PDB file of C-alpha atoms in Angstrom:
ATOM      1  CA  MET A  30     -83.888   9.050 300.231  1.00 75.00           C
ATOM      2  CA  THR A  31     -82.317   5.765 299.190  1.00 86.00           C
ATOM      3  CA  ARG A  32     -84.368   2.827 298.016  1.00 84.00           C
ATOM      4  CA  ARG A  33     -84.175  -0.466 299.869  1.00 87.00           C
ATOM      5  CA  LEU A  34     -83.243  -3.682 298.138  1.00 82.00           C
ATOM      6  CA  GLN A  35     -86.302  -5.382 296.652  1.00 80.00           C
ATOM      7  CA  ALA A  36     -86.764  -9.086 295.868  1.00 76.00           C
ATOM      8  CA  GLU A  37     -86.965  -8.173 292.156  1.00 77.00           C
ATOM      9  CA  ASP A  38     -83.450  -6.692 292.384  1.00 77.00           C
ATOM     10  CA  LEU A  39     -82.002 -10.155 293.009  1.00 77.00           C
ATOM     11  CA  LEU A  40     -82.835 -11.070 289.406  1.00 79.00           C
ATOM     12  CA  SER A  41     -80.355  -8.438 288.225  1.00 82.00           C
ATOM     13  CA  PHE A  42     -77.375  -9.798 290.138  1.00 84.00           C
ATOM     14  CA  LYS A  43     -74.475 -11.298 288.198  1.00 87.00           C
ATOM     15  CA  LEU A  44     -72.224 -13.684 290.083  1.00 86.00           C
ATOM     16  CA  ALA A  45     -68.625 -14.396 289.050  1.00 89.00           C
ATOM     17  CA  GLY A  46     -66.840 -17.636 289.858  1.00 92.00           C
ATOM     18  CA  ASP A  47     -64.732 -20.577 288.628  1.00 93.00           C
ATOM     19  CA  VAL A  48     -61.706 -18.349 288.064  1.00 96.00           C
ATOM     20  CA  GLN A  49     -58.872 -19.879 285.984  1.00 97.00           C
ATOM     21  CA  MET A  50     -55.499 -18.280 285.289  1.00 97.00           C
ATOM     22  CA  ALA A  51     -53.617 -18.958 282.057  1.00 97.00           C
ATOM     23  CA  PRO A  52     -50.303 -20.802 282.542  1.00 96.00           C
ATOM     24  CA  ALA A  53     -48.323 -17.682 281.567  1.00 95.00           C
ATOM     25  CA  GLY A  54     -50.382 -15.550 283.972  1.00 94.00           C
ATOM     26  CA  ASP A  55     -51.296 -13.151 281.147  1.00 95.00           C
ATOM     27  CA  ARG A  56     -55.064 -13.656 281.247  1.00 96.00           C
ATOM     28  CA  ILE A  57     -57.874 -14.961 283.417  1.00 97.00           C
ATOM     29  CA  ALA A  58     -61.053 -16.777 282.429  1.00 97.00           C
ATOM     30  CA  TYR A  59     -64.065 -16.844 284.715  1.00 97.00           C
ATOM     31  CA  VAL A  60     -67.768 -17.722 284.653  1.00 96.00           C
ATOM     32  CA  VAL A  61     -70.564 -15.191 285.089  1.00 94.00           C
ATOM     33  CA  LYS A  62     -73.922 -16.601 286.210  1.00 93.00           C
ATOM     34  CA  TYR A  63     -77.135 -14.610 285.933  1.00 89.00           C
ATOM     35  CA  VAL A  64     -80.888 -14.992 285.509  1.00 87.00           C
ATOM     36  CA  ASP A  65     -82.345 -15.006 282.007  1.00 82.00           C
ATOM     37  CA  ARG A  66     -85.753 -13.495 282.794  1.00 80.00           C
ATOM     38  CA  GLU A  67     -87.287 -14.297 279.398  1.00 81.00           C
ATOM     39  CA  LYS A  68     -86.467 -18.017 279.647  1.00 78.00           C
ATOM     40  CA  ASN A  69     -86.881 -18.150 283.444  1.00 81.00           C
ATOM     41  CA  ARG A  70     -83.565 -19.908 284.094  1.00 82.00           C
ATOM     42  CA  TYR A  71     -79.938 -19.312 284.955  1.00 86.00           C
ATOM     43  CA  LYS A  72     -77.431 -18.633 282.191  1.00 90.00           C
ATOM     44  CA  THR A  73     -73.647 -18.824 282.341  1.00 92.00           C
ATOM     45  CA  ASP A  74     -71.051 -17.203 280.086  1.00 94.00           C
ATOM     46  CA  ILE A  75     -67.276 -17.296 280.160  1.00 96.00           C
ATOM     47  CA  TYR A  76     -65.424 -13.991 280.312  1.00 96.00           C
ATOM     48  CA  MET A  77     -61.748 -13.327 279.644  1.00 96.00           C
ATOM     49  CA  VAL A  78     -59.627 -10.495 281.018  1.00 96.00           C
ATOM     50  CA  ARG A  79     -56.003  -9.401 280.722  1.00 94.00           C
ATOM     51  CA  PRO A  80     -54.328  -7.260 283.398  1.00 92.00           C
ATOM     52  CA  GLY A  81     -55.214  -3.587 282.947  1.00 93.00           C
ATOM     53  CA  GLU A  82     -57.948  -4.274 280.363  1.00 95.00           C
ATOM     54  CA  GLU A  83     -61.729  -4.517 280.521  1.00 95.00           C
ATOM     55  CA  PRO A  84     -63.236  -8.028 280.700  1.00 95.00           C
ATOM     56  CA  VAL A  85     -64.844  -9.331 277.502  1.00 94.00           C
ATOM     57  CA  ARG A  86     -67.417 -12.054 277.066  1.00 93.00           C
ATOM     58  CA  PHE A  87     -65.483 -14.946 275.553  1.00 94.00           C
ATOM     59  CA  THR A  88     -68.341 -17.399 274.904  1.00 92.00           C
ATOM     60  CA  GLY A  89     -71.962 -16.954 273.967  1.00 83.00           C
ATOM     61  CA  GLY A  90     -73.546 -20.379 274.356  1.00 78.00           C
ATOM     62  CA  GLU A  91     -76.663 -21.205 276.345  1.00 76.00           C
ATOM     63  CA  SER A  92     -74.736 -22.591 279.287  1.00 90.00           C
ATOM     64  CA  ASP A  93     -70.939 -22.312 279.145  1.00 94.00           C
ATOM     65  CA  ALA A  94     -68.953 -23.173 282.271  1.00 95.00           C
ATOM     66  CA  SER A  95     -65.896 -24.949 283.707  1.00 96.00           C
ATOM     67  CA  PRO A  96     -63.192 -23.141 281.714  1.00 97.00           C
ATOM     68  CA  GLN A  97     -59.707 -24.657 281.647  1.00 98.00           C
ATOM     69  CA  PHE A  98     -56.648 -23.370 279.826  1.00 98.00           C
ATOM     70  CA  SER A  99     -54.534 -25.904 278.001  1.00 98.00           C
ATOM     71  CA  PRO A 100     -51.132 -26.327 279.687  1.00 98.00           C
ATOM     72  CA  ASP A 101     -49.450 -24.613 276.715  1.00 96.00           C
ATOM     73  CA  GLY A 102     -51.882 -21.679 277.136  1.00 96.00           C
ATOM     74  CA  THR A 103     -53.082 -21.629 273.521  1.00 96.00           C
ATOM     75  CA  GLN A 104     -56.595 -23.025 274.022  1.00 97.00           C
ATOM     76  CA  LEU A 105     -59.496 -22.827 276.435  1.00 97.00           C
ATOM     77  CA  ALA A 106     -61.730 -25.860 276.893  1.00 97.00           C
ATOM     78  CA  PHE A 107     -65.111 -25.582 278.586  1.00 97.00           C
ATOM     79  CA  ILE A 108     -68.356 -27.465 279.076  1.00 96.00           C
ATOM     80  CA  SER A 109     -71.344 -26.193 277.135  1.00 95.00           C
ATOM     81  CA  LYS A 110     -74.913 -27.306 276.471  1.00 92.00           C
ATOM     82  CA  ARG A 111     -75.046 -25.541 273.085  1.00 90.00           C
ATOM     83  CA  SER A 112     -75.497 -28.889 271.300  1.00 87.00           C
ATOM     84  CA  GLY A 113     -78.113 -30.201 273.724  1.00 86.00           C
ATOM     85  CA  GLN A 114     -76.183 -31.946 276.501  1.00 89.00           C
ATOM     86  CA  PRO A 115     -73.064 -30.891 278.393  1.00 93.00           C
ATOM     87  CA  GLN A 116     -70.119 -31.496 276.055  1.00 94.00           C
ATOM     88  CA  ILE A 117     -66.507 -30.314 275.892  1.00 96.00           C
ATOM     89  CA  TRP A 118     -65.895 -27.430 273.513  1.00 96.00           C
ATOM     90  CA  VAL A 119     -62.524 -25.861 272.695  1.00 97.00           C
ATOM     91  CA  MET A 120     -61.533 -22.374 271.518  1.00 95.00           C
ATOM     92  CA  ARG A 121     -58.229 -20.690 270.814  1.00 96.00           C
ATOM     93  CA  VAL A 122     -57.502 -18.131 273.545  1.00 94.00           C
ATOM     94  CA  ASP A 123     -57.068 -15.429 270.914  1.00 90.00           C
ATOM     95  CA  GLY A 124     -60.684 -15.945 269.815  1.00 84.00           C
ATOM     96  CA  GLY A 125     -62.433 -17.533 266.865  1.00 87.00           C
ATOM     97  CA  GLU A 126     -65.080 -20.205 266.669  1.00 91.00           C
ATOM     98  CA  ALA A 127     -65.455 -22.912 269.295  1.00 93.00           C
ATOM     99  CA  TRP A 128     -65.525 -26.513 268.149  1.00 94.00           C
ATOM    100  CA  GLN A 129     -67.179 -29.451 269.847  1.00 95.00           C
ATOM    101  CA  LEU A 130     -64.689 -32.040 271.078  1.00 95.00           C
ATOM    102  CA  THR A 131     -66.989 -34.670 272.599  1.00 93.00           C
ATOM    103  CA  ARG A 132     -70.325 -36.222 271.786  1.00 89.00           C
ATOM    104  CA  VAL A 133     -71.222 -38.359 274.767  1.00 88.00           C
ATOM    105  CA  GLN A 134     -74.794 -39.410 275.399  1.00 84.00           C
ATOM    106  CA  GLY A 135     -75.681 -38.269 278.884  1.00 83.00           C
ATOM    107  CA  GLY A 136     -73.096 -35.494 278.788  1.00 90.00           C
ATOM    108  CA  VAL A 137     -69.663 -34.760 280.184  1.00 94.00           C
ATOM    109  CA  VAL A 138     -69.388 -34.118 283.916  1.00 93.00           C
ATOM    110  CA  GLU A 139     -65.820 -32.844 284.241  1.00 95.00           C
ATOM    111  CA  PHE A 140     -62.490 -32.935 282.422  1.00 97.00           C
ATOM    112  CA  ARG A 141     -58.756 -32.257 282.686  1.00 97.00           C
ATOM    113  CA  TRP A 142     -56.112 -31.447 280.072  1.00 97.00           C
ATOM    114  CA  ALA A 143     -53.132 -33.778 279.655  1.00 97.00           C
ATOM    115  CA  PRO A 144     -49.777 -32.078 280.357  1.00 96.00           C
ATOM    116  CA  ASP A 145     -48.920 -32.142 276.624  1.00 96.00           C
ATOM    117  CA  SER A 146     -52.066 -30.099 275.705  1.00 95.00           C
ATOM    118  CA  ARG A 147     -52.942 -32.730 273.078  1.00 95.00           C
ATOM    119  CA  ARG A 148     -55.453 -34.816 275.037  1.00 95.00           C
ATOM    120  CA  ILE A 149     -58.285 -34.364 277.499  1.00 96.00           C
ATOM    121  CA  ALA A 150     -59.562 -36.927 280.003  1.00 96.00           C
ATOM    122  CA  PHE A 151     -63.184 -36.659 281.101  1.00 95.00           C
ATOM    123  CA  THR A 152     -65.911 -38.355 283.082  1.00 93.00           C
ATOM    124  CA  ALA A 153     -69.348 -38.972 281.591  1.00 89.00           C
ATOM    125  CA  ASN A 154     -72.815 -39.165 283.054  1.00 78.00           C
ATOM    126  CA  LEU A 155     -73.657 -42.899 282.848  1.00 71.00           C
ATOM    127  CA  LYS A 156     -76.447 -44.779 284.575  1.00 64.00           C
ATOM    128  CA  GLU A 157     -75.735 -47.301 287.338  1.00 63.00           C
ATOM    129  CA  ASP A 158     -75.727 -50.237 284.903  1.00 57.00           C
ATOM    130  CA  GLY A 159     -73.120 -48.523 282.716  1.00 54.00           C
ATOM    131  CA  ILE A 160     -75.542 -47.740 279.901  1.00 54.00           C
ATOM    132  CA  GLN A 161     -75.639 -44.162 278.759  1.00 56.00           C
ATOM    133  CA  PRO A 162     -78.971 -42.361 279.244  1.00 56.00           C
ATOM    134  CA  GLU A 163     -81.006 -41.892 276.094  1.00 56.00           C
ATOM    135  CA  VAL A 164     -81.019 -38.478 274.429  1.00 52.00           C
ATOM    136  CA  LYS A 165     -82.962 -36.831 271.652  1.00 50.00           C
ATOM    137  CA  GLU A 166     -80.754 -37.625 268.676  1.00 48.00           C
ATOM    138  CA  GLU A 167     -82.229 -35.148 266.177  1.00 45.00           C
ATOM    139  CA  LYS A 168     -81.062 -31.916 267.809  1.00 50.00           C
ATOM    140  CA  GLU A 169     -77.791 -33.382 269.109  1.00 49.00           C
ATOM    141  CA  GLU A 170     -76.839 -34.831 265.723  1.00 51.00           C
ATOM    142  CA  ASP A 171     -77.529 -31.673 263.720  1.00 53.00           C
ATOM    143  CA  LEU A 172     -75.640 -29.356 266.049  1.00 51.00           C
ATOM    144  CA  PHE A 173     -72.744 -31.797 266.345  1.00 52.00           C
ATOM    145  CA  LYS A 174     -72.223 -31.729 262.580  1.00 57.00           C
ATOM    146  CA  LYS A 175     -72.592 -27.963 262.495  1.00 56.00           C
ATOM    147  CA  HIS A 176     -70.015 -27.225 265.215  1.00 53.00           C
ATOM    148  CA  THR A 177     -67.425 -29.967 264.738  1.00 54.00           C
ATOM    149  CA  LYS A 178     -64.199 -29.357 262.881  1.00 52.00           C
TER     150      LYS A 178
END
């Protein structure tokens, strides 16, 4: 006899989305969203896969999302909350350590690479009067120094 789906089973689901193909078409990055039962919240990781190979987890931050390959295909930028607020982080597509590119109070909302792969434009989360929301400086400052090139 087969068991019916239970409400508890929904906590085990992993959902893939935000699929991005590298400019050369040789790899794909995508986001996997799932429930972290211990912390009682959603978590997102970025995975990378090449044709014919098994996917591998590419990032391991608390909340990594919105992957975008640089136009030259050498780097992957993404938004992560690993330093407190959503900021842009960059990693070489062949692996290594990610480095924090932005430090914007209120956090980054979205971004796009410039065609030359040397610059990124982004929008920030400002209040109506144009003043950035206040953040807890202690944690943000320490992690920024730790993860910045």
